CSV table of C-alpha atoms and ligand atoms in Angstrom, one decimal:
chain,number,residue,atom,x,y,z
A,1,MET,CA,-40.0,-6.9,-14.8
A,2,LYS,CA,-36.4,-6.3,-14.2
A,3,VAL,CA,-34.8,-8.7,-11.6
A,4,ARG,CA,-33.5,-6.7,-8.6
A,5,VAL,CA,-31.8,-8.6,-5.8
A,6,ARG,CA,-29.9,-7.3,-2.8
A,7,TYR,CA,-27.3,-8.4,-0.3
A,8,ALA,CA,-28.1,-6.8,3.1
A,9,PRO,CA,-25.3,-7.3,5.6
A,10,SER,CA,-25.2,-6.0,9.1
A,11,PRO,CA,-21.9,-4.2,9.6
A,12,THR,CA,-21.1,-6.3,12.7
A,13,GLY,CA,-17.7,-7.8,11.7
A,14,LEU,CA,-15.6,-9.2,8.9
A,15,LEU,CA,-17.1,-10.9,5.8
A,16,HIS,CA,-17.9,-14.5,6.8
A,17,ILE,CA,-17.9,-17.4,4.3
A,18,GLY,CA,-21.7,-17.7,4.9
A,19,ASN,CA,-22.4,-14.1,4.1
A,20,ALA,CA,-20.1,-14.1,1.2
A,21,ARG,CA,-22.1,-17.0,-0.2
A,22,THR,CA,-25.3,-15.1,0.2
A,23,ALA,CA,-23.8,-12.2,-1.6
A,24,ILE,CA,-22.4,-14.4,-4.4
A,25,PHE,CA,-25.7,-16.2,-5.0
A,26,ASN,CA,-27.6,-13.0,-5.2
A,27,TYR,CA,-25.0,-11.6,-7.6
A,28,LEU,CA,-25.2,-14.7,-9.7
A,29,TYR,CA,-28.9,-14.6,-9.7
A,30,ALA,CA,-28.8,-11.0,-10.9
A,31,LYS,CA,-26.2,-11.5,-13.5
A,32,SER,CA,-27.7,-14.7,-14.9
A,33,ASN,CA,-31.1,-12.9,-15.3
A,34,GLY,CA,-29.8,-9.5,-16.6
A,35,GLY,CA,-30.8,-7.9,-13.3
A,36,ASP,CA,-29.4,-5.5,-10.8
A,37,PHE,CA,-27.4,-6.3,-7.7
A,38,ILE,CA,-27.8,-4.0,-4.8
A,39,ILE,CA,-26.0,-3.7,-1.5
A,40,ARG,CA,-27.9,-2.3,1.5
A,41,ILE,CA,-26.4,-1.9,4.9
A,42,GLU,CA,-28.7,-3.1,7.8
A,43,ASP,CA,-27.2,-1.2,10.7
A,44,THR,CA,-30.1,-0.8,13.0
A,45,ASP,CA,-28.7,-3.1,15.6
A,46,ILE,CA,-26.5,-0.2,16.8
A,47,LYS,CA,-24.8,-2.0,19.6
A,48,ARG,CA,-23.5,-4.7,17.3
A,49,ASN,CA,-22.1,-2.4,14.6
A,50,VAL,CA,-18.3,-2.3,14.4
A,51,VAL,CA,-16.2,0.5,13.1
A,52,GLY,CA,-14.9,-0.4,9.6
A,53,GLY,CA,-17.5,-3.3,9.4
A,54,GLU,CA,-19.2,-1.9,6.3
A,55,GLN,CA,-15.9,-1.1,4.5
A,56,SER,CA,-14.5,-4.5,5.2
A,57,GLN,CA,-17.6,-6.1,3.7
A,58,LEU,CA,-17.4,-4.1,0.6
A,59,ASP,CA,-13.6,-4.5,0.2
A,60,ASN,CA,-13.8,-8.2,0.5
A,61,LEU,CA,-16.7,-8.5,-1.9
A,62,SER,CA,-14.8,-6.6,-4.5
A,63,TRP,CA,-11.7,-8.6,-3.9
A,64,LEU,CA,-13.8,-11.7,-4.6
A,65,GLY,CA,-14.6,-10.2,-8.0
A,66,LEU,CA,-18.1,-8.9,-7.4
A,67,ASP,CA,-19.4,-5.6,-8.4
A,68,TRP,CA,-22.8,-4.0,-7.8
A,69,ASP,CA,-25.2,-1.5,-9.3
A,70,GLU,CA,-26.3,0.4,-6.2
A,71,SER,CA,-24.8,0.7,-2.7
A,72,PRO,CA,-24.0,3.2,0.0
A,73,ASP,CA,-20.6,3.9,-1.7
A,74,LYS,CA,-22.0,4.1,-5.2
A,75,GLY,CA,-25.4,5.6,-4.6
A,76,GLY,CA,-28.3,4.9,-6.9
A,77,ALA,CA,-31.9,5.9,-7.6
A,78,TYR,CA,-33.3,4.0,-4.5
A,79,GLY,CA,-31.1,5.4,-1.8
A,80,PRO,CA,-30.1,6.0,0.9
A,81,TYR,CA,-28.6,2.5,1.3
A,82,ARG,CA,-28.0,2.5,5.0
A,83,GLN,CA,-30.9,1.8,7.2
A,84,LEU,CA,-30.0,4.4,9.8
A,85,GLU,CA,-30.3,7.0,7.1
A,86,ARG,CA,-33.8,5.9,6.3
A,87,LEU,CA,-35.4,6.3,9.8
A,88,ASP,CA,-37.9,8.9,8.5
A,89,LEU,CA,-39.2,6.5,6.0
A,90,TYR,CA,-39.8,3.7,8.6
A,91,LYS,CA,-41.5,6.3,10.8
A,92,THR,CA,-44.0,7.3,8.1
A,93,TYR,CA,-44.9,3.7,7.3
A,94,ALA,CA,-45.2,2.8,11.0
A,95,GLU,CA,-47.6,5.7,11.5
A,96,GLN,CA,-49.7,4.5,8.6
A,97,LEU,CA,-50.0,1.0,10.1
A,98,LEU,CA,-51.0,2.6,13.4
A,99,GLU,CA,-53.7,4.7,11.6
A,100,MET,CA,-54.9,1.6,9.8
A,101,GLY,CA,-55.3,-0.2,13.1
A,102,MET,CA,-52.8,-2.8,12.1
A,103,ALA,CA,-50.3,-2.0,14.7
A,104,TYR,CA,-50.5,-0.6,18.2
A,105,LYS,CA,-48.3,1.3,20.7
A,106,GLU,CA,-47.0,-0.4,23.8
A,107,TYR,CA,-45.9,2.1,26.4
A,108,LYS,CA,-42.8,1.5,28.5
A,109,GLU,CA,-43.8,1.5,32.2
A,110,GLY,CA,-43.7,4.9,33.8
A,111,SER,CA,-42.6,6.6,30.6
A,112,ASN,CA,-44.0,8.2,27.5
A,113,LYS,CA,-41.8,6.2,25.3
A,114,TYR,CA,-43.4,3.4,23.4
A,115,ALA,CA,-42.7,0.5,21.1
A,116,ILE,CA,-44.9,-0.4,18.2
A,117,ARG,CA,-46.2,-3.9,17.8
A,118,PHE,CA,-47.6,-5.4,14.6
A,119,LYS,CA,-51.1,-6.8,15.2
A,120,VAL,CA,-50.9,-10.4,13.8
A,121,PRO,CA,-54.1,-11.4,12.0
A,122,ALA,CA,-56.0,-14.2,13.7
A,123,ASP,CA,-56.1,-17.6,12.2
A,124,LYS,CA,-54.5,-17.0,8.9
A,125,GLU,CA,-52.2,-19.1,6.9
A,126,TYR,CA,-49.1,-17.6,5.3
A,127,ALA,CA,-47.7,-19.8,2.5
A,128,PHE,CA,-45.0,-19.0,0.0
A,129,ASP,CA,-43.2,-20.9,-2.8
A,130,ASP,CA,-39.6,-20.9,-1.7
A,131,LEU,CA,-37.1,-21.0,-4.6
A,132,VAL,CA,-35.1,-23.6,-2.8
A,133,ARG,CA,-37.6,-25.5,-0.7
A,134,GLY,CA,-40.9,-25.4,-2.5
A,135,THR,CA,-44.1,-24.5,-0.7
A,136,LEU,CA,-43.7,-23.5,3.0
A,137,ARG,CA,-46.7,-22.8,5.3
A,138,PHE,CA,-47.0,-21.0,8.6
A,139,GLN,CA,-50.0,-20.4,10.8
A,140,SER,CA,-50.5,-16.9,12.2
A,141,LYS,CA,-51.6,-18.3,15.6
A,142,GLU,CA,-48.0,-19.5,16.1
A,143,VAL,CA,-46.8,-15.9,15.8
A,144,GLU,CA,-47.3,-13.4,18.6
A,145,ASP,CA,-47.7,-9.6,18.0
A,146,TRP,CA,-44.2,-8.6,17.2
A,147,VAL,CA,-42.2,-5.5,17.8
A,148,MET,CA,-41.9,-3.4,14.6
A,149,VAL,CA,-40.3,-0.3,16.2
A,150,LYS,CA,-38.4,-0.3,19.4
A,151,ASP,CA,-39.0,2.3,22.1
A,152,ASN,CA,-35.9,4.2,21.0
A,153,GLY,CA,-37.6,4.8,17.6
A,154,ILE,CA,-35.4,2.3,15.7
A,155,PRO,CA,-37.2,-0.2,13.6
A,156,THR,CA,-36.6,-4.0,14.0
A,157,TYR,CA,-35.2,-6.0,11.1
A,158,ASN,CA,-38.5,-7.6,10.2
A,159,PHE,CA,-40.2,-4.2,9.6
A,160,ALA,CA,-37.3,-2.3,8.1
A,161,VAL,CA,-36.5,-5.1,5.6
A,162,VAL,CA,-40.0,-5.0,4.1
A,163,ILE,CA,-40.1,-1.2,3.7
A,164,ASP,CA,-36.7,-1.3,2.1
A,165,ASP,CA,-37.3,-4.3,-0.2
A,166,HIS,CA,-40.5,-2.7,-1.3
A,167,LEU,CA,-39.2,0.8,-1.9
A,168,MET,CA,-36.1,-0.6,-3.6
A,169,ALA,CA,-38.2,-2.6,-5.9
A,170,ILE,CA,-36.6,-5.9,-4.9
A,171,THR,CA,-38.0,-8.8,-6.9
A,172,HIS,CA,-36.2,-11.8,-5.3
A,173,VAL,CA,-34.8,-12.3,-1.8
A,174,LEU,CA,-32.1,-14.9,-1.5
A,175,ARG,CA,-30.9,-15.3,2.1
A,176,GLY,CA,-29.9,-17.8,4.7
A,177,GLU,CA,-32.1,-20.5,6.1
A,178,GLU,CA,-32.2,-18.8,9.5
A,179,HIS,CA,-34.6,-16.2,8.1
A,180,ILE,CA,-37.3,-18.7,7.1
A,181,THR,CA,-39.4,-18.1,10.2
A,182,ASN,CA,-39.1,-14.3,9.7
A,183,THR,CA,-40.7,-14.6,6.3
A,184,PRO,CA,-44.3,-14.9,7.5
A,185,LYS,CA,-43.9,-11.8,9.6
A,186,GLN,CA,-42.6,-9.9,6.6
A,187,MET,CA,-45.4,-11.2,4.5
A,188,MET,CA,-47.9,-9.7,7.0
A,189,VAL,CA,-46.4,-6.2,6.4
A,190,TYR,CA,-46.6,-6.6,2.6
A,191,GLU,CA,-50.2,-7.6,2.8
A,192,ALA,CA,-51.1,-4.9,5.3
A,193,PHE,CA,-49.9,-2.3,2.7
A,194,GLY,CA,-51.2,-4.3,-0.3
A,195,TRP,CA,-47.7,-4.5,-1.8
A,196,ASP,CA,-46.4,-7.2,-4.1
A,197,ILE,CA,-44.4,-9.8,-2.2
A,198,PRO,CA,-41.0,-10.7,-3.6
A,199,ARG,CA,-40.0,-14.2,-4.4
A,200,PHE,CA,-38.1,-15.8,-1.5
A,201,GLY,CA,-35.4,-18.4,-1.6
A,202,HIS,CA,-33.7,-19.6,1.6
A,203,MET,CA,-30.3,-21.2,1.2
A,204,THR,CA,-29.2,-24.2,3.2
A,205,ILE,CA,-26.8,-24.0,6.1
A,206,ILE,CA,-23.1,-24.7,5.7
A,207,VAL,CA,-21.8,-27.5,7.9
A,208,ASN,CA,-18.3,-28.8,8.8
A,209,GLU,CA,-17.0,-32.2,8.1
A,210,LYS,CA,-18.7,-33.5,11.3
A,211,LYS,CA,-22.0,-32.3,9.8
A,212,LYS,CA,-22.2,-29.5,12.4
A,213,LYS,CA,-23.3,-26.1,11.4
A,214,LEU,CA,-20.3,-23.8,10.9
A,215,SER,CA,-20.0,-21.6,13.9
A,216,LYS,CA,-17.9,-18.4,13.8
A,217,ARG,CA,-16.1,-19.7,16.9
A,218,ASP,CA,-15.1,-23.0,15.3
A,219,GLN,CA,-11.3,-22.7,15.2
A,220,SER,CA,-10.8,-25.7,12.9
A,221,ILE,CA,-12.0,-23.9,9.8
A,222,VAL,CA,-10.8,-20.5,8.6
A,223,GLN,CA,-14.1,-18.7,8.0
A,224,PHE,CA,-13.4,-15.1,7.1
A,225,ILE,CA,-12.6,-13.9,3.6
A,226,GLN,CA,-10.0,-11.5,5.0
A,227,GLN,CA,-8.1,-14.5,6.5
A,228,TYR,CA,-8.1,-16.3,3.2
A,229,ARG,CA,-6.7,-13.2,1.5
A,230,GLU,CA,-4.0,-13.0,4.1
A,231,LEU,CA,-3.1,-16.7,3.6
A,232,GLY,CA,-2.5,-16.1,-0.1
A,233,TYR,CA,-5.6,-17.8,-1.5
A,234,LEU,CA,-6.7,-16.5,-4.9
A,235,PRO,CA,-10.0,-14.7,-5.2
A,236,GLU,CA,-11.1,-16.5,-8.3
A,237,ALA,CA,-10.5,-19.9,-6.5
A,238,LEU,CA,-12.4,-18.8,-3.4
A,239,LEU,CA,-15.3,-17.5,-5.5
A,240,ASN,CA,-15.4,-20.8,-7.4
A,241,PHE,CA,-15.3,-22.8,-4.2
A,242,ILE,CA,-18.0,-20.8,-2.4
A,243,SER,CA,-20.3,-20.9,-5.5
A,244,LEU,CA,-20.3,-24.6,-5.1
A,245,LEU,CA,-21.5,-24.5,-1.5
A,246,GLY,CA,-25.1,-25.5,-2.0
A,247,TRP,CA,-25.2,-25.2,-5.8
A,248,SER,CA,-23.9,-27.4,-8.6
A,249,PRO,CA,-23.8,-26.7,-12.3
A,250,SER,CA,-25.5,-29.2,-14.7
A,251,ILE,CA,-22.1,-29.7,-16.5
A,252,ASN,CA,-19.6,-32.1,-15.0
A,253,GLU,CA,-16.9,-29.5,-14.2
A,254,GLU,CA,-15.8,-27.9,-10.9
A,255,ILE,CA,-13.2,-25.5,-12.0
A,256,LEU,CA,-15.2,-22.6,-13.3
A,257,SER,CA,-14.5,-19.0,-14.0
A,258,LEU,CA,-16.9,-16.3,-12.9
A,259,GLU,CA,-18.2,-16.1,-16.5
A,260,GLN,CA,-18.8,-19.8,-16.6
A,261,ILE,CA,-20.6,-19.8,-13.3
A,262,ILE,CA,-22.9,-17.0,-14.4
A,263,GLU,CA,-23.6,-18.8,-17.7
A,264,ASN,CA,-24.4,-22.0,-15.9
A,265,PHE,CA,-26.2,-20.6,-12.8
A,266,ASP,CA,-29.6,-22.0,-12.4
A,267,SER,CA,-31.5,-21.4,-9.1
A,268,SER,CA,-33.4,-24.6,-9.6
A,269,ARG,CA,-30.1,-26.4,-8.8
A,270,LEU,CA,-29.7,-24.8,-5.4
A,271,SER,CA,-29.5,-27.7,-2.9
A,272,LYS,CA,-31.9,-28.4,-0.1
A,273,ALA,CA,-29.3,-30.4,1.7
A,274,PRO,CA,-26.7,-28.7,4.0
A,275,ALA,CA,-23.6,-27.7,2.1
A,276,MET,CA,-20.4,-29.3,3.4
A,277,PHE,CA,-17.4,-27.1,3.8
A,278,ASP,CA,-14.7,-29.4,2.5
A,279,VAL,CA,-11.3,-27.9,3.4
A,280,GLN,CA,-9.5,-30.3,1.1
A,281,LYS,CA,-11.6,-29.4,-1.8
A,282,LEU,CA,-10.8,-25.7,-1.3
A,283,ALA,CA,-7.1,-26.5,-1.2
A,284,TYR,CA,-7.5,-28.5,-4.4
A,285,ILE,CA,-9.4,-25.8,-6.2
A,286,ASN,CA,-7.0,-23.1,-5.1
A,287,LYS,CA,-4.1,-25.2,-6.3
A,288,GLU,CA,-5.7,-25.6,-9.7
A,289,TYR,CA,-5.7,-21.8,-9.9
A,290,VAL,CA,-2.2,-21.5,-8.6
A,291,LYS,CA,-1.1,-23.8,-11.4
A,292,LYS,CA,-2.4,-21.4,-14.0
A,293,LEU,CA,-0.3,-18.5,-12.7
A,294,SER,CA,2.7,-17.3,-14.6
A,295,HIS,CA,6.0,-17.8,-12.8
A,296,GLU,CA,6.2,-14.0,-12.1
A,297,ALA,CA,2.7,-14.0,-10.6
A,298,PHE,CA,3.5,-17.0,-8.5
A,299,VAL,CA,6.7,-15.3,-7.1
A,300,GLU,CA,4.6,-12.2,-6.5
A,301,LEU,CA,2.1,-14.3,-4.6
A,302,CYS,CA,4.7,-15.9,-2.4
A,303,THR,CA,7.2,-13.1,-1.7
A,304,PRO,CA,5.2,-11.2,0.9
A,305,HIS,CA,4.7,-14.5,2.8
A,306,LEU,CA,8.4,-15.2,2.8
A,307,ALA,CA,9.2,-11.7,3.9
A,308,LYS,CA,6.6,-11.9,6.7
A,309,ALA,CA,8.3,-15.0,8.0
A,310,ASN,CA,11.6,-13.2,8.1
A,311,ILE,CA,13.1,-15.2,5.3
A,312,ASP,CA,15.8,-13.2,3.5
A,313,ILE,CA,14.3,-12.2,0.1
A,314,SER,CA,17.1,-9.8,-0.9
A,315,ASN,CA,18.4,-12.2,-3.5
A,316,GLN,CA,15.7,-12.1,-6.2
A,317,GLU,CA,17.2,-15.0,-8.1
A,318,TRP,CA,17.2,-17.2,-5.0
A,319,VAL,CA,13.5,-16.3,-4.3
A,320,SER,CA,12.6,-17.1,-7.9
A,321,ASP,CA,14.4,-20.4,-7.8
A,322,LEU,CA,12.9,-21.3,-4.5
A,323,CYS,CA,9.4,-20.6,-5.9
A,324,LEU,CA,10.2,-22.7,-8.9
A,325,LEU,CA,11.3,-25.6,-6.7
A,326,LEU,CA,8.3,-25.6,-4.4
A,327,ARG,CA,5.6,-24.5,-6.9
A,328,ASP,CA,4.1,-27.9,-7.5
A,329,ARG,CA,3.5,-28.4,-3.8
A,330,THR,CA,2.1,-25.0,-2.9
A,331,ALA,CA,-1.7,-24.8,-2.6
A,332,PHE,CA,-1.8,-21.2,-1.3
A,333,GLY,CA,0.7,-18.4,-0.8
A,334,ALA,CA,1.6,-18.8,2.8
A,335,GLN,CA,2.2,-22.5,2.4
A,336,ILE,CA,5.5,-21.6,0.7
A,337,VAL,CA,6.8,-20.7,4.2
A,338,THR,CA,5.9,-24.2,5.6
A,339,LEU,CA,7.5,-25.9,2.7
A,340,HIS,CA,10.5,-23.7,2.9
A,341,ASP,CA,10.9,-24.4,6.6
A,342,GLU,CA,10.5,-28.2,6.2
A,343,PHE,CA,13.5,-28.0,4.0
A,344,PHE,CA,15.6,-25.1,5.3
A,345,HIS,CA,15.3,-25.7,9.0
A,346,GLU,CA,18.4,-25.2,11.1
A,347,GLY,CA,18.3,-28.4,13.1
A,348,PHE,CA,19.1,-31.4,11.0
A,349,GLU,CA,17.7,-34.8,11.6
A,350,ILE,CA,17.4,-38.0,9.6
A,351,GLU,CA,13.9,-39.6,9.3
A,352,GLN,CA,13.7,-43.1,10.7
A,353,ASP,CA,12.8,-44.5,7.3
A,354,ALA,CA,15.8,-42.9,5.8
A,355,ILE,CA,18.1,-44.4,8.4
A,356,GLU,CA,16.6,-47.8,7.7
A,357,PHE,CA,17.3,-47.3,4.1
A,358,LEU,CA,21.0,-46.4,4.7
A,359,LYS,CA,21.5,-49.5,6.8
A,360,THR,CA,20.5,-51.7,3.8
A,361,GLU,CA,22.9,-50.0,1.4
A,362,PRO,CA,26.4,-51.4,1.8
A,363,GLN,CA,27.9,-48.5,-0.3
A,364,ALA,CA,26.0,-45.7,1.4
A,365,LEU,CA,28.8,-44.5,3.6
A,366,ASN,CA,31.3,-44.5,0.7
A,367,VAL,CA,28.8,-42.6,-1.5
A,368,ILE,CA,28.2,-40.0,1.1
A,369,LYS,CA,31.9,-39.5,1.8
A,370,ARG,CA,32.7,-39.2,-1.9
A,371,PHE,CA,29.7,-36.9,-2.4
A,372,LYS,CA,31.1,-34.6,0.3
A,373,ARG,CA,34.5,-34.5,-1.4
A,374,GLN,CA,32.9,-33.6,-4.8
A,375,LEU,CA,30.7,-31.0,-3.3
A,376,SER,CA,33.5,-29.3,-1.5
A,377,MET,CA,35.0,-28.6,-4.9
A,378,SER,CA,31.7,-27.7,-6.6
A,379,SER,CA,30.7,-24.2,-7.7
A,380,PHE,CA,27.3,-25.2,-6.3
A,381,ASP,CA,25.0,-24.4,-9.1
A,382,ALA,CA,22.4,-27.0,-9.8
A,383,ALA,CA,24.1,-28.3,-12.9
A,384,ASP,CA,27.4,-28.7,-11.2
A,385,ILE,CA,25.8,-30.5,-8.3
A,386,LYS,CA,24.2,-32.9,-10.7
A,387,GLU,CA,27.6,-33.6,-12.2
A,388,SER,CA,29.0,-34.2,-8.8
A,389,ILE,CA,26.4,-37.0,-8.2
A,390,LYS,CA,27.3,-38.5,-11.5
A,391,ASP,CA,31.0,-38.4,-10.7
A,392,VAL,CA,30.4,-40.2,-7.4
A,393,GLY,CA,28.5,-42.9,-9.3
A,394,LYS,CA,31.2,-43.4,-11.8
A,395,TYR,CA,34.0,-43.4,-9.2
A,396,LEU,CA,32.3,-46.0,-7.0
A,397,ASP,CA,30.4,-47.8,-9.7
A,398,VAL,CA,27.0,-47.4,-8.1
A,399,LYS,CA,23.8,-46.4,-9.9
A,400,GLY,CA,20.1,-45.6,-9.4
A,401,LYS,CA,18.7,-45.6,-5.9
A,402,SER,CA,21.9,-46.8,-4.3
A,403,LEU,CA,23.5,-43.6,-5.6
A,404,PHE,CA,20.8,-41.0,-5.3
A,405,MET,CA,19.2,-42.0,-2.0
A,406,PRO,CA,22.3,-41.7,0.2
A,407,CYS,CA,23.0,-38.3,-1.5
A,408,ARG,CA,19.5,-37.1,-0.8
A,409,ILE,CA,19.3,-38.5,2.8
A,410,ALA,CA,22.7,-37.1,3.8
A,411,THR,CA,21.8,-33.6,2.7
A,412,THR,CA,18.0,-33.4,3.5
A,413,GLY,CA,17.4,-36.2,6.0
A,414,MET,CA,14.5,-37.3,4.0
A,415,LEU,CA,13.7,-40.0,1.4
A,416,HIS,CA,11.5,-37.7,-0.7
A,417,GLY,CA,11.6,-34.0,-1.7
A,418,PRO,CA,11.9,-31.6,-4.6
A,419,ASP,CA,14.6,-31.9,-7.2
A,420,LEU,CA,17.8,-32.5,-5.3
A,421,PRO,CA,20.5,-30.5,-7.2
A,422,LYS,CA,18.2,-27.5,-7.3
A,423,SER,CA,17.3,-27.8,-3.7
A,424,LEU,CA,21.0,-28.1,-2.6
A,425,SER,CA,22.0,-25.2,-4.7
A,426,LEU,CA,19.4,-23.1,-2.9
A,427,LEU,CA,20.4,-24.4,0.5
A,428,GLY,CA,24.0,-23.3,-0.1
A,429,LYS,CA,27.3,-25.0,0.3
A,430,LYS,CA,27.9,-24.3,3.9
A,431,THR,CA,24.6,-25.8,5.1
A,432,VAL,CA,24.9,-28.8,2.8
A,433,LEU,CA,28.4,-29.7,3.9
A,434,ASN,CA,27.4,-29.3,7.6
A,435,ARG,CA,24.5,-31.6,7.1
A,436,ILE,CA,26.7,-34.2,5.5
A,437,ASP,CA,29.1,-34.0,8.4
A,438,LYS,CA,26.2,-34.5,10.8
A,439,THR,CA,25.0,-37.5,8.8
A,440,LEU,CA,28.5,-39.0,8.9
A,441,GLU,CA,28.5,-38.5,12.6
A,442,ILE,CA,25.2,-40.2,13.0
A,443,LEU,CA,26.3,-43.1,10.9
A,444,GLU,CA,29.5,-43.6,12.8
A,445,ASN,CA,27.7,-43.6,16.1
A,446,MET,CA,25.5,-46.3,14.7
A,447,SER,CA,28.2,-48.7,13.7
B,501,LIG,N1,-29.3,-8.2,7.7
B,501,LIG,C1,-29.8,-9.5,7.6
B,501,LIG,C2,-28.7,-10.5,7.8
B,501,LIG,O1,-27.5,-10.2,7.8
B,501,LIG,C3,-30.4,-9.6,6.2
B,501,LIG,C4,-31.4,-10.7,6.0
B,501,LIG,C5,-32.1,-10.6,4.7
B,501,LIG,O2,-31.4,-10.7,3.7
B,501,LIG,O3,-33.3,-10.3,4.7
B,501,LIG,O4,-28.9,-11.7,8.0
């Protein structure tokens, strides 16, 4: 039998990390078993639907690199793929259950409107072999007769999902742990109609570093795919990271392309333990992918972020050199702005460590003064600045740290940073000379 799985989002907002993971695992399950991946929109909770919700889900899934075989936008042999377009189907099946005596009407007081409740069989055990958790058992006496169709004629999730999964020939249902207790209700409907029950697999929750379940309101973690896109994360990296939330390959490798993930995907390696959302790990993985970009692609990734931060990008060569300079330290596109600002800020201060260093260097003041003199005559390209530093060294007979550190501190205020001649060339002569003057002032006030 051909494997058919589905991702069934409710169009109630942006694509969240947790939903993206559900989509990705279903996709991987389909691809690693030669099956079909279907997208169905569960829009019956009308009040919660948001305009553009469906489109944003689909856009972000394709940005992550997923594609699908059937969906509202693509169509397919099992459509329609939006629940609100399938109301007639639910009605037909609800009526059948009423006729079979397996459901009953519940009239709204003083009205001819009614809801339909499923009549839960007495004293029955519902057991299923969960792909992630093994055998799970539920007793029917713990479940009350539940509403299948509301009095406005709209089916509830637990009823519609069964009709759809059956009619769409879904073989495997991989979804979040929060649906475990819905599963016995759904099994009741399959059994009432005598339909085959798909194989279920419930994926573990995602927790933050404090082991608390990720909540959409938690501000400390960026949780929507759209936000990662806007921050300049790479889709391949995010997909790689999310696929490791609750799954691990048998090979000892974490940086995996989509092809490698599909090749190695094995649902028996889905974890029962909560998946930890490790922000540092995401940054690390993204950085690995950033490293692989060509220089041109890196510049292209960074430029919109610089522009958005009102940094002048009219000089392409300057932008290109800036990217080259900061590339090793950039984990995601927008970070280039922070790194730029750390360096190119207007106010100039000297770090305390750097001041301490200057105090221990008897030649520091002379080096800085001479450096200023050399720089004022320099053409200010990186090679020329490098020469200037050398000339200072020769003239004063100082070498190594005693030479380089005063030059760096007087122009950047810091002990560490990217390649100095290149950095200074990008900063420009006027800024650099002003900084040196400021340093001299600070040093004179100290003595
Ligand atoms: N619409 C449900 C959700 O978003 C789908 C659950 C399921 O996959 O059965 O949680």
